[in-house]
């Protein structure tokens, strides 16, 4: 375990290989029910290179007209999102130090050329809750800075099975995925990378 910055906690190989394989099997069922979609940037409609889906009572979506938001239904099928896998909820209970369960589990799929530009996660009301991230498949270069876009950045490699917990003073830092490192994992037969992020969206009553 390492604290990369105040509130930014890195847990390398939190999930072992067998647990990673079980998670991927569960995700195959989730994607059958809630297919990956391509989000679009607000206003411009520019497509993301990352494809996404969600599980949980709320899912993160974005399109040209509606912008970034959480909603209870898949944007293409109109169905409720599948449930969050129990093994992932257990990780939240064990690590998050938050009294309530997460409502959203965003599933990001990175093909070998996908990236995610530097951004802040601020679409949640519960900014007191951490975000818990799980990496699966190919390794990636994760870049993170401070709470201002101009702040100096650092980068680390995230590997399959790693968990990052982002809370406290780091909850609003700028971060992104610079690139995926193809051929660095055998977990996904067709390569690429999956990232799961667990989030509390609403303020608990
Ligand atoms: C730092 N995902 O979905 S995970 C995202 O690997 C996102 O797919 C990246 O950024 C990915 O929004 C990075 C690590 C992470 C997740 C959430 C954060 C870092 C964070 C929220 C605040 C600060
Ligand atoms: Fe993010």
Short mmCIF file of C-alpha atoms and ligand atoms in Angstrom, two decimals:
data_model
loop_
_atom_site.label_atom_id
_atom_site.label_comp_id
_atom_site.label_asym_id
_atom_site.label_seq_id
_atom_site.Cartn_x
_atom_site.Cartn_y
_atom_site.Cartn_z
CA UNK A 1 0.00 0.00 0.00
CA UNK A 2 1.33 3.48 -0.84
CA UNK A 3 -0.06 6.98 -0.37
CA UNK A 4 0.83 8.73 -3.64
CA UNK A 5 -0.56 12.07 -2.41
CA UNK A 6 -2.74 12.93 0.58
CA UNK A 7 -5.88 10.80 0.15
CA UNK A 8 -4.62 9.02 -2.99
CA UNK A 9 -3.98 5.42 -1.96
CA UNK A 10 -2.47 2.80 -4.24
CA UNK A 11 -3.05 -0.91 -3.52
CA UNK A 12 -1.05 -2.95 -6.05
CA UNK A 13 -2.46 -6.42 -6.91
CA UNK A 14 -5.36 -6.04 -4.49
CA UNK A 15 -7.18 -8.68 -6.58
CA UNK A 16 -5.26 -11.86 -7.36
CA UNK A 17 -5.40 -13.55 -10.75
CA UNK A 18 -8.29 -15.88 -9.87
CA UNK A 19 -10.35 -12.94 -8.55
CA UNK A 20 -9.53 -10.93 -11.69
CA UNK A 21 -10.76 -13.81 -13.87
CA UNK A 22 -13.97 -14.07 -11.85
CA UNK A 23 -14.54 -10.33 -12.21
CA UNK A 24 -14.08 -10.53 -15.99
CA UNK A 25 -16.63 -13.37 -16.19
CA UNK A 26 -19.13 -11.32 -14.21
CA UNK A 27 -18.46 -8.33 -16.47
CA UNK A 28 -19.22 -10.42 -19.57
CA UNK A 29 -22.74 -10.96 -18.21
CA UNK A 30 -23.07 -7.29 -17.30
CA UNK A 31 -22.11 -6.20 -20.83
CA UNK A 32 -24.64 -8.66 -22.34
CA UNK A 33 -27.39 -6.96 -20.35
CA UNK A 34 -26.02 -3.40 -20.57
CA UNK A 35 -23.94 -3.11 -23.77
CA UNK A 36 -20.94 -0.80 -24.02
CA UNK A 37 -21.87 2.60 -25.46
CA UNK A 38 -19.73 5.46 -26.77
CA UNK A 39 -20.22 8.63 -24.72
CA UNK A 40 -20.06 12.03 -26.44
CA UNK A 41 -18.64 15.31 -25.20
CA UNK A 42 -21.26 17.84 -24.13
CA UNK A 43 -22.10 20.49 -26.77
CA UNK A 44 -19.61 19.29 -29.45
CA UNK A 45 -20.79 15.68 -29.58
CA UNK A 46 -17.18 14.51 -30.07
CA UNK A 47 -17.08 10.78 -29.24
CA UNK A 48 -14.93 9.46 -26.39
CA UNK A 49 -12.35 6.86 -27.39
CA UNK A 50 -13.26 4.92 -24.24
CA UNK A 51 -16.47 2.87 -24.37
CA UNK A 52 -18.52 2.52 -21.21
CA UNK A 53 -21.35 0.88 -19.37
CA UNK A 54 -22.43 0.87 -15.72
CA UNK A 55 -23.88 -1.21 -12.97
CA UNK A 56 -25.65 -0.03 -9.83
CA UNK A 57 -28.74 2.10 -9.21
CA UNK A 58 -27.19 5.05 -11.09
CA UNK A 59 -24.85 5.14 -14.09
CA UNK A 60 -22.71 7.90 -15.56
CA UNK A 61 -23.57 8.89 -19.14
CA UNK A 62 -22.77 11.81 -21.44
CA UNK A 63 -24.12 13.03 -24.75
CA UNK A 64 -24.15 16.23 -26.77
CA UNK A 65 -27.48 17.61 -25.57
CA UNK A 66 -27.72 16.23 -22.04
CA UNK A 67 -24.09 16.60 -20.96
CA UNK A 68 -22.46 14.68 -18.12
CA UNK A 69 -24.97 13.15 -15.72
CA UNK A 70 -26.01 10.14 -13.67
CA UNK A 71 -29.19 8.33 -14.62
CA UNK A 72 -30.99 5.13 -13.64
CA UNK A 73 -31.29 3.72 -17.18
CA UNK A 74 -29.02 2.63 -20.00
CA UNK A 75 -29.03 5.30 -22.73
CA UNK A 76 -29.65 2.80 -25.57
CA UNK A 77 -31.75 -0.01 -24.08
CA UNK A 78 -33.66 2.12 -21.56
CA UNK A 79 -33.27 -0.71 -19.02
CA UNK A 80 -32.16 -0.32 -15.41
CA UNK A 81 -28.44 -1.03 -14.94
CA UNK A 82 -27.42 -4.50 -13.66
CA UNK A 83 -26.45 -4.91 -10.02
CA UNK A 84 -22.93 -4.15 -8.78
CA UNK A 85 -21.00 -7.45 -8.33
CA UNK A 86 -20.85 -8.53 -4.69
CA UNK A 87 -17.07 -8.93 -4.74
CA UNK A 88 -16.71 -5.25 -5.70
CA UNK A 89 -19.10 -4.12 -2.97
CA UNK A 90 -16.99 -6.09 -0.49
CA UNK A 91 -13.91 -4.16 -1.59
CA UNK A 92 -15.81 -0.89 -1.00
CA UNK A 93 -16.89 -2.03 2.50
CA UNK A 94 -13.32 -3.01 3.31
CA UNK A 95 -11.55 0.05 1.90
CA UNK A 96 -13.78 3.09 1.46
CA UNK A 97 -14.28 4.09 5.09
CA UNK A 98 -17.68 5.46 4.08
CA UNK A 99 -20.91 4.55 5.88
CA UNK A 100 -23.00 4.01 2.74
CA UNK A 101 -22.68 1.78 -0.29
CA UNK A 102 -21.79 3.17 -3.73
CA UNK A 103 -24.62 3.78 -6.19
CA UNK A 104 -22.59 3.71 -9.39
CA UNK A 105 -20.01 1.38 -10.82
CA UNK A 106 -18.76 2.89 -14.08
CA UNK A 107 -17.15 0.33 -16.40
CA UNK A 108 -14.64 1.86 -18.83
CA UNK A 109 -13.29 -0.24 -21.70
CA UNK A 110 -10.06 0.92 -23.35
CA UNK A 111 -9.19 -0.58 -26.72
CA UNK A 112 -5.41 -0.38 -27.28
CA UNK A 113 -5.58 3.16 -28.68
CA UNK A 114 -8.10 4.65 -26.25
CA UNK A 115 -7.20 7.41 -23.79
CA UNK A 116 -8.89 9.63 -21.27
CA UNK A 117 -7.80 13.26 -21.10
CA UNK A 118 -7.01 15.07 -17.88
CA UNK A 119 -10.27 15.85 -16.02
CA UNK A 120 -11.85 16.13 -12.58
CA UNK A 121 -14.69 13.91 -11.37
CA UNK A 122 -17.26 16.35 -10.01
CA UNK A 123 -20.63 15.09 -11.16
CA UNK A 124 -21.28 13.49 -7.76
CA UNK A 125 -22.99 15.27 -4.86
CA UNK A 126 -21.24 13.10 -2.25
CA UNK A 127 -17.78 14.62 -2.64
CA UNK A 128 -17.00 13.41 0.88
CA UNK A 129 -17.01 9.82 -0.43
CA UNK A 130 -13.92 8.40 -2.11
CA UNK A 131 -13.84 6.87 -5.59
CA UNK A 132 -12.54 3.29 -5.74
CA UNK A 133 -10.88 2.23 -9.01
CA UNK A 134 -10.07 -1.32 -10.15
CA UNK A 135 -7.83 -1.99 -13.18
CA UNK A 136 -8.12 -5.19 -15.27
CA UNK A 137 -6.21 -6.31 -18.37
CA UNK A 138 -3.43 -4.35 -20.04
CA UNK A 139 -1.41 -1.93 -17.94
CA UNK A 140 -1.85 1.81 -18.46
CA UNK A 141 -0.11 5.08 -17.70
CA UNK A 142 -2.21 6.97 -15.18
CA UNK A 143 -1.44 10.69 -14.90
CA UNK A 144 -2.51 12.78 -11.94
CA UNK A 145 -1.88 16.31 -10.74
CA UNK A 146 -3.42 18.68 -8.23
CA UNK A 147 -6.78 20.37 -7.88
CA UNK A 148 -5.85 23.02 -10.50
CA UNK A 149 -5.33 22.11 -14.13
CA UNK A 150 -2.00 23.96 -14.17
CA UNK A 151 -0.58 21.93 -11.27
CA UNK A 152 2.44 19.76 -11.98
CA UNK A 153 1.54 16.12 -12.82
CA UNK A 154 3.10 12.73 -12.14
CA UNK A 155 2.40 9.41 -13.79
CA UNK A 156 2.35 5.83 -12.61
CA UNK A 157 1.61 2.53 -14.30
CA UNK A 158 -1.57 0.79 -13.22
CA UNK A 159 -1.59 -2.99 -13.66
CA UNK A 160 -4.29 -5.66 -13.71
CA UNK A 161 -5.68 -6.23 -10.20
CA UNK A 162 -4.52 -2.87 -8.83
CA UNK A 163 -6.90 -0.73 -6.80
CA UNK A 164 -6.65 3.03 -6.35
CA UNK A 165 -8.70 4.78 -3.67
CA UNK A 166 -9.14 8.51 -4.30
CA UNK A 167 -10.51 10.53 -1.42
CA UNK A 168 -9.88 13.31 1.03
CA UNK A 169 -7.64 16.07 -0.31
CA UNK A 170 -7.24 14.15 -3.62
CA UNK A 171 -10.93 13.73 -4.44
CA UNK A 172 -10.93 16.66 -6.90
CA UNK A 173 -7.50 16.22 -8.49
CA UNK A 174 -7.06 16.27 -12.26
CA UNK A 175 -6.30 12.81 -13.66
CA UNK A 176 -6.45 10.80 -16.86
CA UNK A 177 -5.18 7.78 -18.77
CA UNK A 178 -2.33 8.75 -21.07
CA UNK A 179 -2.09 5.45 -22.84
CA UNK A 180 -2.68 1.72 -22.63
CA UNK A 181 0.39 -0.51 -22.92
CA UNK A 182 -0.68 -3.24 -25.38
CA UNK A 183 0.34 -6.83 -24.73
CA UNK A 184 1.14 -6.34 -21.04
CA UNK A 185 -1.57 -8.71 -19.72
CA UNK A 186 -3.11 -12.03 -20.75
CA UNK A 187 -6.30 -11.49 -18.72
CA UNK A 188 -8.44 -10.29 -21.65
CA UNK A 189 -8.14 -12.57 -24.68
CA UNK A 190 -8.55 -9.65 -27.11
CA UNK A 191 -6.37 -7.23 -25.13
CA UNK A 192 -7.29 -3.76 -23.93
CA UNK A 193 -8.06 -2.53 -20.46
CA UNK A 194 -11.10 -2.36 -18.20
CA UNK A 195 -11.40 0.09 -15.34
CA UNK A 196 -14.19 -0.03 -12.78
CA UNK A 197 -14.90 3.01 -10.61
CA UNK A 198 -17.23 2.78 -7.65
CA UNK A 199 -18.88 6.03 -6.64
CA UNK A 200 -21.35 7.35 -4.12
CA UNK A 201 -23.42 9.84 -6.13
CA UNK A 202 -26.14 11.22 -3.83
CA UNK A 203 -25.81 12.46 -0.28
CA UNK A 204 -27.02 9.83 2.17
CA UNK A 205 -30.27 10.84 4.00
C1 LIG B 1 -8.76 10.72 -9.26
N1 LIG B 1 -11.09 6.63 -14.97
O1 LIG B 1 -13.75 7.04 -14.95
S1 LIG B 1 -9.24 5.45 -12.61
C2 LIG B 1 -13.02 7.99 -14.64
O2 LIG B 1 -8.58 4.31 -15.53
C3 LIG B 1 -11.54 7.83 -14.68
O3 LIG B 1 -10.52 4.58 -16.42
C4 LIG B 1 -9.68 6.36 -15.17
O4 LIG B 1 -10.86 8.77 -14.49
C5 LIG B 1 -9.58 4.97 -15.73
O5 LIG B 1 -13.46 9.10 -14.29
C6 LIG B 1 -8.87 6.55 -13.93
C7 LIG B 1 -8.50 6.28 -11.25
C8 LIG B 1 -9.30 7.44 -10.77
C9 LIG B 1 -10.66 7.38 -10.76
C10 LIG B 1 -11.41 8.42 -10.25
C11 LIG B 1 -10.79 9.55 -9.74
C12 LIG B 1 -8.66 8.55 -10.30
C13 LIG B 1 -9.39 9.61 -9.78
C14 LIG B 1 -11.52 10.60 -9.17
C15 LIG B 1 -10.88 11.69 -8.64
C16 LIG B 1 -9.49 11.76 -8.70
FE1 LIG B 2 -12.04 10.38 -13.62
#
